[in-house]
Short mmCIF file of N, CA and C in Angstrom, two decimals:
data_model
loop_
_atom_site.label_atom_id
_atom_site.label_comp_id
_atom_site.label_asym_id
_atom_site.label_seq_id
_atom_site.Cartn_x
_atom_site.Cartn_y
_atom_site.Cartn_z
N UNK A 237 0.84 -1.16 0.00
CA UNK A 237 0.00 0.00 0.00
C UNK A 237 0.89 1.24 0.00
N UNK A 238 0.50 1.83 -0.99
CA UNK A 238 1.68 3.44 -1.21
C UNK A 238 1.04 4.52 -1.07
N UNK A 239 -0.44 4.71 -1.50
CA UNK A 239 -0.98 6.26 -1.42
C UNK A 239 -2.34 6.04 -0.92
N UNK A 240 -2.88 6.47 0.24
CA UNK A 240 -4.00 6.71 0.50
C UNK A 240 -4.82 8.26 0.74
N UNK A 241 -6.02 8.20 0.05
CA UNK A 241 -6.82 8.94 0.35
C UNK A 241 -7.56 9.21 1.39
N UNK A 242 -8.05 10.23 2.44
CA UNK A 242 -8.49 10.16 3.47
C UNK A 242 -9.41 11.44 3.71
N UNK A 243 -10.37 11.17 3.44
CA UNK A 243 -11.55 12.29 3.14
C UNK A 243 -12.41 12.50 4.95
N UNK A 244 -12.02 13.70 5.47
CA UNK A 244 -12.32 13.89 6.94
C UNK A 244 -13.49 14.79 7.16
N UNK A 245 -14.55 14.35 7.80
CA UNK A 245 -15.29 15.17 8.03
C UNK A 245 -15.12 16.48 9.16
N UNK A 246 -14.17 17.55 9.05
CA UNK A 246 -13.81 18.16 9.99
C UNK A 246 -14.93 19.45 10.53
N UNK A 247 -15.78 18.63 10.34
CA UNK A 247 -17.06 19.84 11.30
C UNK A 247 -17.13 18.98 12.67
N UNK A 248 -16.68 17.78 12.85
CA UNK A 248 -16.48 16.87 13.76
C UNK A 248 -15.01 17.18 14.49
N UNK A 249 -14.52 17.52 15.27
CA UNK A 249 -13.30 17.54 15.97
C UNK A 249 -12.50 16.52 15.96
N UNK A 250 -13.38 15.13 16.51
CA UNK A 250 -12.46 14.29 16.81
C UNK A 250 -11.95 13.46 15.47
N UNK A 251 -12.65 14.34 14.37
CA UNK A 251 -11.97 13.86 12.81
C UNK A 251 -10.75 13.76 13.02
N UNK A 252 -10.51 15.42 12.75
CA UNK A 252 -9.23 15.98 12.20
C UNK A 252 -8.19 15.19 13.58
N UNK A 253 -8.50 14.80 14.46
CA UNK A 253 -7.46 14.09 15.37
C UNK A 253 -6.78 12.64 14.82
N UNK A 254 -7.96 12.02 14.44
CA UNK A 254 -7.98 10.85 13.59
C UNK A 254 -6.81 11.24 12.97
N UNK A 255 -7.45 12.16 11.19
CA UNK A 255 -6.57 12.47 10.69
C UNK A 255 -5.23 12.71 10.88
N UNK A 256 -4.58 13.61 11.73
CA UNK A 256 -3.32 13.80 12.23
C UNK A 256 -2.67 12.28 12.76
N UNK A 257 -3.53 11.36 13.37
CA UNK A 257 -2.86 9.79 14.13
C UNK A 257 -2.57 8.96 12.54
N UNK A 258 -3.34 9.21 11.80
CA UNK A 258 -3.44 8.26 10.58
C UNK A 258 -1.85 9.04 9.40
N UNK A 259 -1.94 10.57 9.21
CA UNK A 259 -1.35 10.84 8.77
C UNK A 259 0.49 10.27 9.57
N UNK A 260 0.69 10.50 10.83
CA UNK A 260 1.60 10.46 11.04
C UNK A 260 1.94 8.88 11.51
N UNK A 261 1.16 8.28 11.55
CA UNK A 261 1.24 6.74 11.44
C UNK A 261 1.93 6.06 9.98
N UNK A 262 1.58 6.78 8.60
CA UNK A 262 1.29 6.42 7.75
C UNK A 262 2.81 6.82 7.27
N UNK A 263 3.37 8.15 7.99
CA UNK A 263 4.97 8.61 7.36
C UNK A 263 5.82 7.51 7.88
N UNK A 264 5.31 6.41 8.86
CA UNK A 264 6.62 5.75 10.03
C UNK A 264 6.71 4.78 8.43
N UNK A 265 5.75 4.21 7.87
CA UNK A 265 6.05 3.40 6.60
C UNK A 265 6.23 3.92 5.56
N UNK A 266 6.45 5.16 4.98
CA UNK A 266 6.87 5.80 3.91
C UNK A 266 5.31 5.84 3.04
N UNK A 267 3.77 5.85 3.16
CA UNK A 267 3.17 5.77 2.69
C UNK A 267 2.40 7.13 2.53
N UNK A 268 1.93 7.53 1.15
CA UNK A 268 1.71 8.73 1.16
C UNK A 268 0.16 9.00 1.33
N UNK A 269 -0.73 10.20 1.88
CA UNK A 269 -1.63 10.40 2.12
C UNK A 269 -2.31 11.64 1.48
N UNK A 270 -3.60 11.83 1.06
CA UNK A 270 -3.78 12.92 0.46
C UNK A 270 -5.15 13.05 1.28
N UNK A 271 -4.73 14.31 2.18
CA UNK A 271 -6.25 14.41 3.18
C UNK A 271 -7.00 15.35 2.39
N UNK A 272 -8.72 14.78 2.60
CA UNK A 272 -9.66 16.08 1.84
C UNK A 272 -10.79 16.45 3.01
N UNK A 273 -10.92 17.52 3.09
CA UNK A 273 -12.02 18.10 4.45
C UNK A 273 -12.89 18.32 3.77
N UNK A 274 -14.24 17.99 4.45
CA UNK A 274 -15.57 18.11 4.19
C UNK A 274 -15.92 19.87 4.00
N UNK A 275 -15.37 20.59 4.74
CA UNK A 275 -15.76 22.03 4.91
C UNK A 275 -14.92 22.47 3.34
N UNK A 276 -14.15 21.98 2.69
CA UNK A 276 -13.38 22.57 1.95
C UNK A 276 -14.21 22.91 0.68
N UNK A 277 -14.65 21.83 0.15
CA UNK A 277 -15.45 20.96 -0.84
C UNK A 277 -17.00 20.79 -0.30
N UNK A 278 -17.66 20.99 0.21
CA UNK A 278 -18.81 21.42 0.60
C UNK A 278 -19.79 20.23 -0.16
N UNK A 279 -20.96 20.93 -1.28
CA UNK A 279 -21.62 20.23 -2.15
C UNK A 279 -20.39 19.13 -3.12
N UNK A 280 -19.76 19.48 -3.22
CA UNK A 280 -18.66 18.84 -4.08
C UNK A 280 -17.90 18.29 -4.08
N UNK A 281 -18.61 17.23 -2.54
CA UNK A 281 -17.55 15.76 -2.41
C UNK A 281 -17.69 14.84 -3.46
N UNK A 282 -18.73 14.70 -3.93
CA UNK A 282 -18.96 13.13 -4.86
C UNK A 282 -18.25 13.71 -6.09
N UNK A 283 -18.26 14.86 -6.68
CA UNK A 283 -17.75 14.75 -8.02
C UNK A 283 -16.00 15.36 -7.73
N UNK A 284 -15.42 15.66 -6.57
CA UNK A 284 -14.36 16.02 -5.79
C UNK A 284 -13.35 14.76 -5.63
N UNK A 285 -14.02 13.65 -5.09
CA UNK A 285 -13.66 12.03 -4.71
C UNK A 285 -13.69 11.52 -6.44
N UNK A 286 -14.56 11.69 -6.94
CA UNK A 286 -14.49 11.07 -8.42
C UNK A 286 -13.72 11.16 -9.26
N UNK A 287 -12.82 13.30 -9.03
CA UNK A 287 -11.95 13.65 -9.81
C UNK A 287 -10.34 13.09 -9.14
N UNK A 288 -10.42 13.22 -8.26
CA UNK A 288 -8.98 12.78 -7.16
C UNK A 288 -8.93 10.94 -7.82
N UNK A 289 -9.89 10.04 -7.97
CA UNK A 289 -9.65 9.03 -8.32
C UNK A 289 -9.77 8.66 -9.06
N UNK A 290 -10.11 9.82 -10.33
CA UNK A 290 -9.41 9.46 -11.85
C UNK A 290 -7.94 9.70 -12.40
N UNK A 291 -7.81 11.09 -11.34
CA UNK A 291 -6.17 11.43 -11.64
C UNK A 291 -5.07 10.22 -10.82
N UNK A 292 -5.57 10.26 -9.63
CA UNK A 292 -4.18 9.36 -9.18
C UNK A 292 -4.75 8.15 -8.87
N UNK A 293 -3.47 7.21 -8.64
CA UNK A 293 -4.00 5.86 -8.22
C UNK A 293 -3.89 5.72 -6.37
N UNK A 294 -5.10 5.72 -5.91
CA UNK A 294 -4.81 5.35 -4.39
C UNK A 294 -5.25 3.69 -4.31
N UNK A 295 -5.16 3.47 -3.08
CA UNK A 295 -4.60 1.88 -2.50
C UNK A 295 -6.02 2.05 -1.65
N UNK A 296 -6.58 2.80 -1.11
CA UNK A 296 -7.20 3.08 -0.13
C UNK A 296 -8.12 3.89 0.40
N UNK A 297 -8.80 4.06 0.35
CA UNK A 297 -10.33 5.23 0.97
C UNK A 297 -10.56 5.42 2.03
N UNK A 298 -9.95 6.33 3.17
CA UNK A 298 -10.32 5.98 4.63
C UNK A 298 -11.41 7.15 4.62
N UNK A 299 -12.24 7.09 5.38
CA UNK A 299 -13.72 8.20 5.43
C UNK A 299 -13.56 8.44 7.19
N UNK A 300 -13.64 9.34 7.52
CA UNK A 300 -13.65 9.74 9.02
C UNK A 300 -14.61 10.88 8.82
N UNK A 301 -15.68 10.36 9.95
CA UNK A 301 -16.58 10.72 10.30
C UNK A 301 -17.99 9.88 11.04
N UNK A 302 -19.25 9.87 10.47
CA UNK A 302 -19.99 9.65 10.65
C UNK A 302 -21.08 9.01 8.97
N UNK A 303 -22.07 8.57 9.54
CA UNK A 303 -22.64 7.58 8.52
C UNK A 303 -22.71 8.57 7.50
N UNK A 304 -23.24 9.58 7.43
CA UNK A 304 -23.26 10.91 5.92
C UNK A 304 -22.05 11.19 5.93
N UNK A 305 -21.06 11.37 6.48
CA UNK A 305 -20.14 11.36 5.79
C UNK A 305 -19.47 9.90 4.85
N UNK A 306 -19.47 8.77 4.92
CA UNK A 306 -19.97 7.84 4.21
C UNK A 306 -20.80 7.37 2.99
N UNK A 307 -21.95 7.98 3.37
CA UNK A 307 -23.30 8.10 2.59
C UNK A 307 -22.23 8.97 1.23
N UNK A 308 -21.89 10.48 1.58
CA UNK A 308 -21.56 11.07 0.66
C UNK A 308 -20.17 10.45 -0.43
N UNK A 309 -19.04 10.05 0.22
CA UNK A 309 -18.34 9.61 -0.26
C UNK A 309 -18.57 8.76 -1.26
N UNK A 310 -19.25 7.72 -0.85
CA UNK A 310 -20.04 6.29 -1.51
C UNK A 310 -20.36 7.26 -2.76
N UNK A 311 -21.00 8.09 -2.71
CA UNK A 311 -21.70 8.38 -4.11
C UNK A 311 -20.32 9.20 -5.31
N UNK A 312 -19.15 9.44 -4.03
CA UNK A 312 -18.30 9.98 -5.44
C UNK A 312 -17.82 8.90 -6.31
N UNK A 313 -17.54 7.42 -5.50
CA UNK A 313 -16.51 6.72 -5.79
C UNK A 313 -17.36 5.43 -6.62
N UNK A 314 -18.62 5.53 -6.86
CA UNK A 314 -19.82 4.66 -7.49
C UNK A 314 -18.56 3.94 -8.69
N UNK A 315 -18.24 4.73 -9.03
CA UNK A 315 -17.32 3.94 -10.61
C UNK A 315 -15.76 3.14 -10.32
N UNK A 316 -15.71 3.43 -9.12
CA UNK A 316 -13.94 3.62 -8.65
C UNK A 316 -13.99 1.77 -8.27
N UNK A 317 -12.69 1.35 -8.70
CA UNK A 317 -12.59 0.07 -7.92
C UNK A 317 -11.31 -0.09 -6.56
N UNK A 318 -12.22 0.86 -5.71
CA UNK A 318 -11.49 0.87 -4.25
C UNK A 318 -12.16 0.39 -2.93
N UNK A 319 -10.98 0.10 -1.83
CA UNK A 319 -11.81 -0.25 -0.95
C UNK A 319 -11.93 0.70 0.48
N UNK A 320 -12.61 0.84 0.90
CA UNK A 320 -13.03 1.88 1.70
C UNK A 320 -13.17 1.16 3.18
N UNK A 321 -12.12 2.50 3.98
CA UNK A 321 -12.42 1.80 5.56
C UNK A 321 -12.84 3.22 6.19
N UNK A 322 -14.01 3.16 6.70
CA UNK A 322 -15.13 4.03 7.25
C UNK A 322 -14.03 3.96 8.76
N UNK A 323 -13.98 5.14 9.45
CA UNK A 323 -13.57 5.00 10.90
C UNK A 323 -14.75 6.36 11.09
N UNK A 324 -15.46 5.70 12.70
CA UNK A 324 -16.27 6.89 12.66
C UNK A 324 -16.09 7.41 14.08
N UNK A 325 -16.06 8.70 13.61
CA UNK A 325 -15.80 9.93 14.81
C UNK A 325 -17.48 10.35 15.22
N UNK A 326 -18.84 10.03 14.24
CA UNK A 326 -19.94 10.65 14.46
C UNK A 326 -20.72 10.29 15.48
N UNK A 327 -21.84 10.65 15.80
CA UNK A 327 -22.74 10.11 16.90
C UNK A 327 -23.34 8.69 16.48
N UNK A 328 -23.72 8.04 15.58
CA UNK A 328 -24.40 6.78 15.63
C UNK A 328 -23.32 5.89 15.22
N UNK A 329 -23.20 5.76 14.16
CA UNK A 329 -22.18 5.22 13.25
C UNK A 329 -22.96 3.20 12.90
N UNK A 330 -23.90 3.39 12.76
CA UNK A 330 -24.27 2.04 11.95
C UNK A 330 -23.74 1.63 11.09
N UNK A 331 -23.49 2.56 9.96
CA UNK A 331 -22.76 1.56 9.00
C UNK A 331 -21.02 1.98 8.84
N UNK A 332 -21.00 2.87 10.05
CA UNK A 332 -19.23 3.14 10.26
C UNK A 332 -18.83 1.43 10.93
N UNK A 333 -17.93 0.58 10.59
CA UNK A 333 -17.65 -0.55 11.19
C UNK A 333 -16.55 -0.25 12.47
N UNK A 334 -15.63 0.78 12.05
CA UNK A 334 -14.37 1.05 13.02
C UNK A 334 -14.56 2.28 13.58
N UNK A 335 -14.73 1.65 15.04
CA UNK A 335 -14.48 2.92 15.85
C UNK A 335 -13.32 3.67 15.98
N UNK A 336 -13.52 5.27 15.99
CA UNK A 336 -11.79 5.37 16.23
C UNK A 336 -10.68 4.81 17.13
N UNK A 337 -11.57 4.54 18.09
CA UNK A 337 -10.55 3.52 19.58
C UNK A 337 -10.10 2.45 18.75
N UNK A 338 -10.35 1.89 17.34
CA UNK A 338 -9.59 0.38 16.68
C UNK A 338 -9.02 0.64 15.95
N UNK A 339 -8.54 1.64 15.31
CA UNK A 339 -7.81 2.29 13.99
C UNK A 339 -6.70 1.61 13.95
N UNK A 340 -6.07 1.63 15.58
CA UNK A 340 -4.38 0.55 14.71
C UNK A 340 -4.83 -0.68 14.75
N UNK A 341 -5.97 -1.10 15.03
CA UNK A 341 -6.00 -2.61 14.74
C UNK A 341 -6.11 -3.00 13.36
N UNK A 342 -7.25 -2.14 12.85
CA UNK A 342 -7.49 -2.28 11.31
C UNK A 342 -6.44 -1.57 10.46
#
């Protein structure tokens, strides 16, 4: 695994914490990361995620947040053949599988 994508929902706090553990986890193996914030890109995650994974090749989809943040992603990457690990920072998280407390497990 060489480049991952990691799309953060940072209207959530304990995202961008995620983010920072994942990013600097990810330099100890030389693996590169390209973080995208929800506030940045607004309406324009799905066709945002669609353009990022036509230009480069990532290994990986991590989504931090909560189930809409999920929900939204899912709809950029409809064409993409990647695999996606949901870690959720949100209040319910049904279809988030990884809590942030398991991140180095997964």
């Amino acid at each position: 695994m060489q480049n991952l994508l990691v799309y953060a929902n940072d209207r959530i706090a304990q995202s961008l914490e995620v983010l920072e553990l994942i990013i600097d986890f990810t330099k100890l193996y030389g693996i590169n990361v390209q973080p995208l914030l929800f506030s940045q890109e607004k309406d324009r995650t799905p066709s945002l995620l669609a353009e990022y994974l036509q230009q480069n090749s990532y290994d990986l989809l991590i989504v931090i947040g909560g189930d809409g943040s999920l929900l939204r992603a899912s709809r950029g990457i409809s064409d993409a053949q990647i695999s996606i690990l949901p870690v959720c920072t949100g209040n319910l998280g049904v279809l988030m599988n990884c809590p942030d407390g398991k991140l180095a497990e997964a």
